[in-house]
Coordinates of C-alpha atoms in Angstrom, one line a residue:
X62 CA -22.3 -1.0 27.7
X63 CA -26.0 -1.6 27.5
X64 CA -25.7 -4.7 25.4
X65 CA -23.2 -7.1 23.8
X66 CA -23.4 -9.9 21.2
X67 CA -20.6 -12.5 21.4
X68 CA -20.1 -15.4 19.1
X69 CA -17.8 -18.3 20.0
X70 CA -16.8 -20.3 16.9
X71 CA -14.5 -23.3 16.4
X72 CA -14.2 -26.8 15.2
X73 CA -17.0 -29.1 16.4
X74 CA -14.5 -30.7 18.7
X75 CA -13.4 -27.5 20.3
X76 CA -16.3 -27.3 22.9
X77 CA -17.9 -24.2 21.6
X78 CA -21.4 -25.2 22.8
X79 CA -20.1 -25.9 26.3
X80 CA -18.2 -22.6 26.3
X81 CA -21.3 -20.7 25.2
X82 CA -23.5 -22.6 27.7
X83 CA -21.2 -21.7 30.6
X84 CA -21.0 -18.0 29.6
X85 CA -24.8 -17.9 29.3
X86 CA -25.3 -19.5 32.7
X87 CA -23.1 -17.0 34.4
X88 CA -24.8 -14.1 32.5
X89 CA -28.2 -15.4 33.6
X90 CA -27.1 -15.6 37.2
X91 CA -25.7 -12.1 36.9
X92 CA -29.2 -10.8 36.0
X93 CA -28.9 -9.8 32.4
X94 CA -31.6 -10.4 29.9
X95 CA -30.3 -12.7 27.2
X96 CA -31.0 -14.7 24.1
X97 CA -28.8 -17.4 22.5
X98 CA -28.4 -19.1 19.1
X99 CA -26.4 -22.3 19.1
X100 CA -25.4 -23.5 15.6
X101 CA -23.6 -26.8 14.9
X102 CA -23.0 -29.2 12.0
X103 CA -25.4 -32.1 11.2
X104 CA -22.5 -34.5 10.9
X105 CA -21.5 -36.4 14.0
X106 CA -17.9 -35.4 13.2
X107 CA -17.2 -33.4 10.1
X108 CA -13.5 -33.3 9.0
X109 CA -11.6 -31.2 11.5
X110 CA -10.6 -27.7 10.4
X111 CA -13.1 -27.6 7.5
X112 CA -16.0 -25.2 7.0
X113 CA -18.7 -27.9 7.3
X114 CA -17.2 -28.8 10.7
X115 CA -17.5 -25.3 12.2
X116 CA -19.7 -25.0 15.4
X117 CA -20.7 -21.7 16.9
X118 CA -22.7 -20.2 19.8
X119 CA -24.0 -16.7 19.8
X120 CA -25.2 -14.9 22.9
X121 CA -26.9 -11.5 23.1
X122 CA -27.1 -10.1 26.7
X123 CA -28.2 -6.7 27.9
X124 CA -29.2 -4.4 30.7
X125 CA -32.7 -4.2 29.2
X126 CA -35.4 -6.3 27.6
X127 CA -34.2 -8.0 24.4
X128 CA -35.9 -10.4 22.0
X129 CA -33.3 -12.0 19.7
X130 CA -29.8 -13.4 19.8
X131 CA -28.7 -10.3 17.7
X132 CA -28.1 -9.8 14.0
X133 CA -24.3 -9.5 14.1
X134 CA -21.6 -10.2 16.7
X135 CA -19.7 -7.4 18.4
X136 CA -17.1 -10.0 19.4
X137 CA -16.1 -13.1 17.4
X138 CA -13.9 -15.7 19.1
X139 CA -12.4 -17.8 16.3
X140 CA -10.5 -20.9 17.4
X141 CA -9.2 -21.7 13.9
X142 CA -9.1 -20.4 10.3
X143 CA -12.3 -22.3 9.3
X144 CA -14.2 -20.7 12.1
X145 CA -13.0 -17.2 11.0
X146 CA -13.9 -17.8 7.4
X147 CA -17.3 -19.3 8.1
X148 CA -18.3 -16.3 10.3
X149 CA -16.4 -13.3 9.0
X150 CA -19.2 -12.2 6.7
X151 CA -21.5 -11.7 9.7
X152 CA -19.0 -9.5 11.6
X153 CA -19.5 -5.7 11.2
X154 CA -16.6 -3.3 10.6
X155 CA -15.0 -2.2 13.8
X156 CA -16.0 -5.3 15.8
X157 CA -13.5 -7.2 17.9
X158 CA -12.1 -10.5 16.7
X159 CA -10.1 -12.8 19.0
X160 CA -8.2 -15.4 17.0
X161 CA -6.2 -18.5 18.2
X162 CA -3.0 -17.8 16.3
X163 CA -1.6 -21.3 17.1
X164 CA -4.1 -22.8 14.6
X165 CA -3.3 -20.5 11.7
X166 CA -0.8 -22.9 10.1
X167 CA -0.3 -23.4 6.4
X168 CA -2.2 -26.7 6.4
X169 CA -5.1 -25.3 8.4
X170 CA -5.4 -22.3 6.2
X171 CA -5.5 -24.5 3.1
X172 CA -8.2 -26.7 4.6
X173 CA -10.3 -23.6 5.3
X174 CA -9.8 -22.2 1.8
X175 CA -7.5 -19.2 2.7
X176 CA -4.9 -18.5 0.0
X177 CA -2.9 -16.5 2.5
X178 CA -3.1 -15.9 6.2
X179 CA -5.7 -13.2 6.9
X180 CA -3.7 -12.2 10.0
X181 CA -0.9 -11.1 7.7
X182 CA -2.4 -9.9 4.4
X183 CA -4.3 -6.9 5.7
X184 CA -7.7 -8.3 5.0
X185 CA -8.8 -7.8 8.6
X186 CA -7.8 -4.1 8.9
X187 CA -11.5 -3.1 9.3
X188 CA -11.7 -5.0 12.6
X189 CA -10.1 -4.8 16.0
X190 CA -8.1 -8.0 15.9
X191 CA -6.6 -9.6 19.0
X192 CA -4.1 -12.4 18.1
X193 CA -3.9 -14.7 21.1
X194 CA -1.9 -18.0 21.1
X195 CA -4.7 -19.8 23.0
X196 CA -3.3 -23.3 22.6
X197 CA 0.2 -22.4 23.7
X198 CA -1.0 -20.4 26.7
X199 CA -3.3 -23.3 27.8
X200 CA -0.6 -25.9 27.5
X201 CA 1.8 -23.7 29.4
X202 CA -0.7 -23.1 32.2
X203 CA -1.2 -26.9 32.5
X204 CA 2.4 -28.0 32.3
X205 CA 2.4 -29.2 36.0
X206 CA -0.6 -31.5 35.6
X207 CA 1.3 -34.2 33.7
X208 CA -1.1 -34.2 30.8
X209 CA -0.2 -35.0 27.2
X210 CA -0.2 -32.0 24.9
X211 CA -3.4 -33.3 23.2
X212 CA -5.1 -33.6 26.6
X213 CA -4.0 -30.1 27.6
X214 CA -5.1 -28.6 24.3
X215 CA -8.7 -29.7 25.0
X216 CA -8.9 -27.0 27.7
X217 CA -8.3 -24.1 25.4
X218 CA -12.0 -23.4 25.3
X219 CA -11.9 -22.8 29.0
X220 CA -9.0 -20.4 28.6
X221 CA -11.1 -18.5 26.0
X222 CA -14.1 -18.6 28.4
X223 CA -11.9 -17.1 31.2
X224 CA -10.7 -14.3 29.0
X225 CA -14.2 -13.4 27.9
X226 CA -15.4 -13.6 31.5
X227 CA -12.8 -11.1 32.5
X228 CA -13.6 -8.8 29.5
X229 CA -17.3 -8.6 30.5
X230 CA -17.1 -9.0 34.3
X231 CA -18.9 -12.3 34.4
X232 CA -19.0 -14.3 37.7
X233 CA -16.6 -17.2 37.9
X234 CA -17.7 -19.3 40.9
X235 CA -20.5 -21.0 39.0
X236 CA -18.2 -22.2 36.2
X237 CA -15.6 -23.5 38.5
X238 CA -18.2 -25.4 40.5
X239 CA -19.7 -26.8 37.2
X240 CA -16.3 -28.0 36.0
X241 CA -15.7 -29.8 39.3
X242 CA -19.2 -31.5 39.0
X243 CA -18.8 -32.4 35.3
X244 CA -15.4 -34.0 35.8
X245 CA -16.2 -35.3 39.3
X246 CA -14.9 -38.8 38.5
X247 CA -11.7 -37.3 37.1
X248 CA -10.7 -34.6 39.6
X249 CA -7.3 -34.2 37.9
X250 CA -9.1 -33.2 34.7
X251 CA -11.5 -31.0 36.6
X252 CA -8.7 -29.0 38.2
X253 CA -6.9 -28.7 34.9
X254 CA -10.0 -27.1 33.3
X255 CA -10.4 -24.8 36.3
X256 CA -6.8 -23.8 36.0
X257 CA -7.1 -23.1 32.3
X258 CA -10.2 -21.0 33.0
X259 CA -8.4 -19.0 35.6
X260 CA -5.4 -18.6 33.3
X261 CA -7.6 -17.0 30.7
X262 CA -9.0 -14.6 33.3
X263 CA -5.5 -13.7 34.5
X264 CA -4.3 -13.2 30.9
X265 CA -7.0 -10.6 30.3
X266 CA -6.1 -8.9 33.6
X267 CA -2.4 -8.7 32.7
X268 CA -1.9 -8.4 28.9
X269 CA -1.7 -5.0 27.3
X270 CA -3.7 -6.2 24.3
X271 CA -6.9 -6.2 26.4
X272 CA -6.5 -2.8 28.1
X273 CA -10.3 -2.3 28.5
X274 CA -13.0 -4.5 30.0
X275 CA -16.7 -3.8 29.8
X276 CA -19.6 -4.0 32.2
X277 CA -23.2 -4.8 31.2
X278 CA -25.4 -4.1 34.2
X279 CA -28.2 -6.4 35.3
X280 CA -31.5 -5.9 33.6
X281 CA -33.3 -4.9 36.7
X282 CA -36.4 -3.4 35.0
X283 CA -36.8 -6.1 32.3
X284 CA -38.3 -8.8 34.5
X285 CA -41.3 -8.9 36.8
X286 CA -40.5 -10.0 40.3
X287 CA -39.9 -13.8 40.7
X288 CA -37.4 -16.5 40.7
X289 CA -35.7 -17.0 37.3
X290 CA -33.5 -19.4 35.5
X291 CA -32.0 -19.7 32.0
X292 CA -34.0 -22.2 30.0
X293 CA -33.8 -23.7 26.5
X294 CA -36.9 -24.4 24.4
X295 CA -36.7 -28.1 24.7
X296 CA -36.1 -28.0 28.4
X297 CA -39.0 -25.6 28.9
X298 CA -41.2 -27.9 26.8
X299 CA -40.2 -30.9 28.9
X300 CA -41.0 -29.1 32.1
X301 CA -44.3 -28.0 30.6
X302 CA -45.2 -31.6 29.8
X303 CA -44.4 -32.7 33.4
X304 CA -46.3 -29.8 34.9
X305 CA -49.3 -30.6 32.7
X306 CA -49.3 -34.3 33.8
X307 CA -49.2 -33.2 37.5
X308 CA -52.0 -30.7 37.0
X309 CA -54.0 -33.4 35.3
X310 CA -53.1 -36.0 37.9
X311 CA -52.2 -38.4 35.1
X312 CA -49.0 -40.3 34.5
X313 CA -46.9 -38.9 31.6
X314 CA -46.0 -41.3 28.8
X315 CA -43.5 -40.5 26.0
X316 CA -43.3 -42.8 23.1
X317 CA -40.5 -41.5 20.9
X318 CA -37.7 -42.2 18.5
X319 CA -34.5 -40.0 18.5
X320 CA -34.4 -37.3 15.9
X321 CA -32.7 -33.9 15.7
X322 CA -33.7 -31.4 17.1
X323 CA -36.3 -33.1 19.3
X324 CA -34.1 -35.7 21.0
X325 CA -33.3 -33.5 24.0
X326 CA -37.0 -33.9 25.2
X327 CA -36.6 -37.6 25.3
X328 CA -33.3 -37.3 27.2
X329 CA -34.8 -34.8 29.7
X330 CA -38.0 -36.6 30.4
X331 CA -36.1 -39.9 31.0
X332 CA -34.6 -38.2 34.1
X333 CA -37.9 -37.6 35.8
X334 CA -39.3 -41.0 36.8
X335 CA -40.0 -39.6 40.3
X336 CA -42.8 -37.5 38.7
X337 CA -44.5 -40.5 37.2
X338 CA -42.9 -40.1 33.8
X339 CA -42.4 -43.1 31.7
X340 CA -40.2 -42.8 28.5
X341 CA -40.1 -45.4 25.8
X342 CA -37.4 -45.2 23.1
X343 CA -39.0 -47.1 20.3
X344 CA -37.4 -48.9 17.3
X345 CA -38.9 -46.3 14.9
X346 CA -41.2 -43.4 14.6
X347 CA -44.3 -45.5 13.9
X348 CA -43.7 -47.7 17.0
X349 CA -43.2 -44.6 19.1
X350 CA -46.5 -43.0 18.3
X351 CA -48.3 -46.4 18.4
X352 CA -47.1 -46.9 22.0
X353 CA -48.1 -43.4 22.9
X354 CA -51.6 -43.8 21.5
X355 CA -51.9 -47.1 23.5
X356 CA -50.9 -45.2 26.6
X357 CA -53.6 -42.6 25.8
X358 CA -56.2 -45.4 25.6
X359 CA -54.9 -46.6 28.9
X360 CA -55.5 -43.3 30.7
X361 CA -52.1 -41.5 30.5
X362 CA -51.2 -38.1 29.3
X363 CA -49.5 -39.4 26.1
X364 CA -46.9 -37.6 24.1
X365 CA -44.8 -38.4 21.0
X366 CA -41.9 -36.1 20.0
X367 CA -40.3 -35.8 16.5
X368 CA -39.4 -33.5 13.7
X369 CA -40.9 -33.1 10.2
X370 CA -39.6 -36.4 8.7
X371 CA -41.0 -38.3 11.7
X372 CA -44.4 -36.6 11.4
X373 CA -44.7 -38.1 7.9
X374 CA -44.2 -41.5 9.3
X375 CA -46.6 -40.9 12.2
X376 CA -49.4 -39.6 10.0
X377 CA -51.5 -42.7 9.8
X378 CA -51.5 -43.2 13.6
X379 CA -52.4 -39.5 14.0
X380 CA -55.4 -40.2 11.8
X381 CA -56.2 -43.2 14.0
X382 CA -56.1 -40.9 17.1
X383 CA -58.5 -38.6 15.3
X384 CA -60.8 -41.5 14.7
X385 CA -60.5 -42.9 18.2
X386 CA -60.8 -39.4 19.7
X387 CA -58.1 -39.8 22.3
X388 CA -55.9 -37.1 23.8
X389 CA -52.4 -37.3 22.3
X390 CA -49.7 -34.6 22.1
X391 CA -47.7 -34.7 18.8
X392 CA -44.6 -32.4 19.4
X393 CA -43.0 -31.3 16.2
X394 CA -39.6 -29.5 16.6
X395 CA -39.4 -28.3 13.0
X396 CA -36.2 -28.3 11.0
X397 CA -35.2 -27.6 7.4
X398 CA -36.7 -29.9 4.9
X399 CA -37.9 -31.6 2.8
X400 CA -36.9 -35.2 3.5
X401 CA -33.7 -35.3 5.7
X402 CA -33.1 -31.7 4.7
X403 CA -31.1 -29.6 7.2
X404 CA -31.2 -31.5 10.5
X405 CA -29.5 -28.8 12.6
X406 CA -31.0 -25.8 10.9
X407 CA -34.3 -24.1 11.7
X408 CA -37.5 -23.7 9.6
X409 CA -41.3 -23.2 10.1
X410 CA -42.3 -25.3 7.1
X411 CA -44.4 -28.0 8.8
X412 CA -47.5 -25.9 9.3
X413 CA -49.4 -27.3 6.4
X414 CA -48.2 -30.8 7.2
X415 CA -49.7 -30.3 10.7
X416 CA -52.9 -28.9 9.3
X417 CA -53.5 -31.4 6.5
X418 CA -50.8 -34.1 6.4
X419 CA -53.2 -37.1 6.9
X420 CA -55.6 -39.0 4.7
X421 CA -59.3 -38.2 4.7
X422 CA -60.8 -35.4 6.8
X423 CA -58.7 -35.5 9.9
X424 CA -58.7 -32.1 11.6
X425 CA -56.2 -31.6 14.4
X426 CA -55.7 -28.5 16.7
X427 CA -52.4 -26.8 16.2
X428 CA -50.5 -24.8 18.9
X429 CA -47.2 -23.0 18.4
X430 CA -44.7 -21.7 20.9
X431 CA -43.1 -18.3 20.4
X432 CA -40.0 -18.2 22.6
X433 CA -37.8 -20.7 24.4
X434 CA -39.5 -19.8 27.7
X435 CA -43.0 -19.9 26.1
X436 CA -42.5 -23.5 25.2
X437 CA -43.4 -24.3 28.8
X438 CA -46.8 -22.5 28.6
X439 CA -47.5 -23.8 25.1
X440 CA -47.0 -27.4 26.3
X441 CA -49.6 -26.8 29.0
X442 CA -52.0 -25.2 26.6
X443 CA -51.7 -28.1 24.1
X444 CA -52.3 -30.6 27.0
X445 CA -55.4 -28.6 28.0
X446 CA -56.9 -28.9 24.6
X447 CA -56.1 -32.5 24.2
X448 CA -57.5 -33.5 27.5
X449 CA -60.6 -31.3 27.3
X450 CA -61.6 -32.2 23.8
X451 CA -60.3 -35.7 23.5
X452 CA -58.2 -35.1 20.4
X453 CA -54.6 -35.3 19.2
X454 CA -52.9 -31.9 19.3
X455 CA -49.9 -30.7 17.3
X456 CA -47.4 -28.6 19.3
X457 CA -45.1 -26.8 17.0
X458 CA -41.6 -25.6 18.0
X459 CA -38.5 -25.4 15.9
X460 CA -34.7 -25.7 16.1
X461 CA -34.3 -22.0 16.8
X462 CA -36.5 -22.2 19.9
X463 CA -35.4 -25.8 20.9
X464 CA -31.7 -25.0 21.2
X465 CA -31.9 -21.3 22.0
X466 CA -32.4 -20.0 25.6
X467 CA -33.6 -17.1 27.6
X468 CA -34.5 -16.2 31.2
X469 CA -37.7 -17.9 32.4
X470 CA -39.7 -17.0 35.5
X471 CA -40.5 -20.2 37.4
X472 CA -44.2 -20.2 38.0
X473 CA -45.8 -21.2 41.3
X474 CA -47.9 -24.3 41.3
X475 CA -51.1 -22.3 42.1
X476 CA -50.5 -20.3 38.9
X477 CA -51.0 -23.3 36.7
X478 CA -54.4 -24.4 35.3
X479 CA -56.4 -27.3 36.7
X480 CA -56.3 -30.0 34.0
X481 CA -57.9 -32.8 35.9
X482 CA -60.3 -35.0 33.9
X483 CA -63.1 -37.3 34.9
X484 CA -62.9 -40.8 33.5
X485 CA -66.1 -42.7 32.6
X486 CA -67.1 -44.9 35.5
X487 CA -70.4 -46.5 34.5
X488 CA -73.1 -46.7 31.9
X489 CA -74.1 -43.4 30.2
X490 CA -76.9 -44.5 27.9
X491 CA -80.3 -46.2 28.2
X492 CA -81.5 -48.3 25.3
X493 CA -85.1 -48.4 24.1
X494 CA -85.7 -51.6 26.2
X495 CA -84.5 -49.9 29.4
X496 CA -81.1 -51.6 29.4
X497 CA -78.3 -49.3 30.7
X498 CA -75.1 -49.5 28.6
X499 CA -71.9 -47.6 27.8
X500 CA -71.7 -45.6 24.6
X501 CA -68.1 -44.6 23.9
X502 CA -69.2 -42.0 21.4
X503 CA -71.9 -40.3 23.4
X504 CA -70.7 -36.7 23.5
X505 CA -70.4 -33.8 25.9
X506 CA -72.9 -31.2 24.5
X507 CA -70.5 -28.3 25.2
X508 CA -67.2 -29.7 23.9
X509 CA -68.4 -32.6 21.8
X510 CA -65.7 -34.7 23.5
X511 CA -66.5 -38.4 24.0
X512 CA -66.1 -40.2 27.3
X513 CA -62.6 -41.5 28.3
X514 CA -63.0 -45.0 29.6
X515 CA -59.9 -46.7 31.1
X516 CA -59.5 -50.3 29.9
X517 CA -60.4 -52.8 32.6
X518 CA -63.3 -50.7 34.0
X519 CA -66.2 -53.3 34.4
X520 CA -69.0 -52.7 32.1
X521 CA -67.2 -50.1 29.9
X522 CA -65.8 -52.5 27.4
X523 CA -65.9 -51.0 23.9
X524 CA -64.5 -51.5 20.4
X525 CA -61.6 -49.6 19.1
X526 CA -59.9 -49.5 15.7
X527 CA -59.6 -47.3 12.6
X528 CA -62.8 -48.3 10.8
X529 CA -65.5 -45.8 11.0
X530 CA -67.7 -45.9 14.2
X531 CA -71.4 -45.6 14.6
X532 CA -72.3 -42.4 16.3
X533 CA -73.0 -43.1 20.0
X534 CA -72.6 -46.8 20.2
X535 CA -69.1 -47.0 18.6
X536 CA -70.1 -50.1 16.5
X537 CA -68.5 -50.5 13.1
X538 CA -70.5 -48.5 10.5
X539 CA -70.3 -48.2 6.8
X540 CA -73.5 -46.1 6.6
X541 CA -72.9 -43.0 4.3
X542 CA -75.0 -40.7 6.5
X543 CA -73.3 -41.8 9.7
X544 CA -69.9 -41.2 8.1
X545 CA -70.9 -37.8 7.0
X546 CA -72.2 -37.1 10.6
X547 CA -68.9 -38.3 12.2
X548 CA -66.7 -36.4 9.8
X549 CA -68.6 -33.2 10.4
X550 CA -68.8 -33.7 14.2
X551 CA -65.0 -34.2 14.5
X552 CA -64.6 -31.0 12.5
X553 CA -67.1 -29.2 14.7
X554 CA -65.3 -30.4 17.8
X555 CA -62.1 -28.7 16.7
X556 CA -63.8 -25.6 15.5
X557 CA -65.5 -25.0 18.9
X558 CA -62.3 -25.3 20.9
X559 CA -62.1 -22.4 23.3
X560 CA -59.1 -20.2 22.5
X561 CA -58.6 -16.6 23.7
X562 CA -59.3 -13.7 21.3
X563 CA -56.3 -11.8 19.9
X564 CA -55.1 -8.7 21.6
X565 CA -53.7 -6.3 18.9
X566 CA -50.6 -4.3 19.7
X567 CA -51.5 -1.0 17.9
X568 CA -50.8 2.1 20.0
X569 CA -50.8 4.5 17.0
X570 CA -53.8 3.3 14.9
X571 CA -51.6 2.0 12.1
X572 CA -52.8 1.1 8.7
X573 CA -50.3 -1.8 8.4
X574 CA -50.5 -5.0 10.4
X575 CA -47.7 -7.6 10.8
X576 CA -48.8 -11.1 11.6
X577 CA -46.4 -13.6 13.1
X578 CA -46.5 -17.1 14.5
X579 CA -44.1 -19.4 16.3
X580 CA -40.4 -18.4 16.6
X581 CA -40.8 -15.2 14.4
X582 CA -42.0 -13.5 17.6
X583 CA -38.6 -12.2 18.7
X584 CA -37.4 -10.8 15.4
X585 CA -40.8 -9.4 14.4
X586 CA -41.4 -7.7 17.7
X587 CA -37.9 -6.2 17.7
X588 CA -38.4 -4.9 14.2
X589 CA -41.8 -3.4 15.2
X590 CA -40.1 -1.7 18.2
X591 CA -37.4 -0.2 15.9
X592 CA -40.0 1.2 13.5
X593 CA -42.0 2.8 16.2
X594 CA -38.9 4.3 17.7
X595 CA -38.3 5.9 14.3
X596 CA -41.9 7.3 14.2
X597 CA -43.4 4.7 11.9
X598 CA -46.8 3.4 13.0
X599 CA -47.3 -0.4 12.7
X600 CA -49.6 -2.9 14.4
X601 CA -48.7 -6.4 15.4
X602 CA -50.4 -9.7 16.3
X603 CA -48.8 -13.0 17.0
X604 CA -50.7 -16.3 16.7
X605 CA -50.4 -19.2 19.2
X606 CA -53.5 -21.0 18.0
X607 CA -53.3 -22.0 14.3
X608 CA -56.2 -24.4 14.3
X609 CA -58.7 -23.2 15.2
X610 CA -57.8 -19.5 14.7
X611 CA -59.0 -17.1 17.4
X612 CA -62.6 -16.1 16.7
X613 CA -61.8 -12.4 16.2
X614 CA -58.9 -12.9 13.7
X615 CA -61.0 -12.2 10.7
X616 CA -62.3 -8.9 12.2
X617 CA -58.8 -7.9 13.1
X618 CA -57.4 -8.6 9.7
X619 CA -60.2 -6.5 8.1
X620 CA -59.2 -3.4 10.0
X621 CA -55.9 -2.9 8.1
X622 CA -55.0 -1.8 4.6
X623 CA -51.9 -4.0 4.5
X624 CA -51.2 -7.3 6.2
X625 CA -47.6 -8.6 6.1
X626 CA -46.8 -12.2 7.2
X627 CA -43.1 -13.0 7.8
X628 CA -42.4 -16.7 8.2
X629 CA -39.6 -19.2 7.7
X630 CA -41.3 -21.1 4.9
X631 CA -42.6 -20.1 1.5
X632 CA -45.8 -18.5 2.8
X633 CA -47.9 -21.2 4.5
X634 CA -49.7 -19.1 7.1
X635 CA -50.2 -16.4 4.5
X636 CA -51.9 -18.9 2.2
X637 CA -54.2 -20.0 5.1
X638 CA -55.2 -16.5 5.9
X639 CA -55.9 -15.6 2.3
X640 CA -58.0 -18.7 1.8
X641 CA -60.0 -18.4 5.0
X642 CA -60.5 -14.6 5.3
X643 CA -60.1 -13.5 1.7
X644 CA -57.5 -10.8 2.8
X645 CA -54.6 -9.7 0.7
X646 CA -52.0 -11.1 3.1
X647 CA -48.5 -10.5 1.7
X648 CA -45.9 -13.1 2.5
X649 CA -42.3 -12.3 3.4
X650 CA -40.3 -15.4 3.8
X651 CA -37.0 -17.1 3.9
X652 CA -35.9 -20.7 4.1
X653 CA -32.1 -20.6 4.5
X654 CA -32.0 -22.4 7.8
X655 CA -31.5 -19.2 9.9
X656 CA -33.9 -17.0 11.8
X657 CA -34.9 -13.6 10.5
X658 CA -32.5 -10.7 11.3
X659 CA -34.2 -7.7 12.9
X660 CA -32.7 -5.1 10.5
X661 CA -33.8 -7.2 7.6
X662 CA -37.4 -7.3 8.8
X663 CA -37.4 -3.7 9.8
X664 CA -36.5 -2.7 6.3
X665 CA -39.3 -4.8 4.8
X666 CA -41.9 -3.6 7.2
X667 CA -40.9 0.1 6.8
X668 CA -41.4 -0.3 3.0
X669 CA -44.9 -1.8 3.7
X670 CA -45.8 1.1 6.0
X671 CA -44.9 3.7 3.4
X672 CA -46.3 1.8 0.4
X673 CA -49.2 3.6 -1.3

């Protein structure tokens, strides 16, 4: 086969995320291109066997370049009735469904809302159903380990993983080594899981129900030469922050408060003290960014991580960073809102909050990552802007990118930009009486950035705080003309940030342009490919820099008769484009907590191409 989409689904205690992660790791090591979509409940432990408690992991892997986790699974592994019911609507006719028949008891069916067993009432006739007593087979395979039935049942996810690994010729050595590492302090449990994994493989090899296995060849032409690894968005972003601090020769400081889906960055960075990383888990969001801003004042590459609700709490301190003109990275891993909203579901609805969510005129550059692997590069770009222009910078990701994964080529150190900065070391201004002094707001004529003076440097003492500063000297000022000058200067500093011009993907001189940003890159690009393959001309651009926009954006938009903007909000980027460039940008949007499907976008874009 050239590609396969598999979805593992079960109760949130069934280990579906671990199962998906292991299948993904082996698929990556095999050399396939891949894209993943984990999906799990917001509750710490929803009632077992209920629809709110269903956790799933979807993996799309192929022998060629792919861009999304796939619209619909070719194979669904359902560990219980609730998992089947929650996911059945996504499964196309003819797809394979592997069900754990041991869990289809009367009580479990009732909890999931089934009036009768779908395995017996004919409702699954449109699918290729494989009934497998996963629990019974796992317990039988582990009978010699002296485990209780409950302990043995916990390994049924490894049995399922072994079966799917056999079906698709996945390597096994990596998973066995992983299990022995994971349960290194409990070797008895480690060997039990390895045994369950092997039993699942052997079951596939010997049972008549699985007479066919499939092979998906490595994607040898999808990747430029290099060393690759599978990486999630949050992990890529963490590595990008570390790389940026090393390239800047600055310590990395993270002031953060745990929040879904950003917490993984705090977890990961806390492991890297050997790279000069200091992580501070604060008592709340306000303390987290306050500590980070203090670290920026002290000469560190400072970061705070959060999601939309945390950005709301941090907004006053972001405004303070704008006033102080200090480099600070504000990482927003967006999720469904408003308020608490949908903590484990994805959305792109914080764009206007990043642009305008502060009191007064407080412009902030905004950078958005487009894929899990691109989170690494986006973090370095955000750091470049913050350090060069002495400004807080928003780095936007979302739950889809944060938890999803794809292959990432590990760059060489000499491929990374030089981000080193020069701190102020002495006086930079001469007064009328000839006295040499330090002016904290005397600006670089090219970037309009003010000098960065590390506290404790003799002679560079200066006042900080949120009250307006006198241009140049930094003294407190209530002068109307000075305030007007400072507000306009801060705006001008953001406006003149150097960002690359857009490159338009338009091989057929199309009349319709689709504009994307952030995580819509994968679905939009896949939909564009589908249209072109069918002979429909369409052009595409994808924005990384959302403030300031690329200098040629207005000219690009003006070339096309129709401009379509798909985004996972109610049209925020479209509104910005309409306001700034006076173009009739048409918004296509959804806010249901899931990413766009390729077929869905292709249909919309095809209608736009043929309109008028």
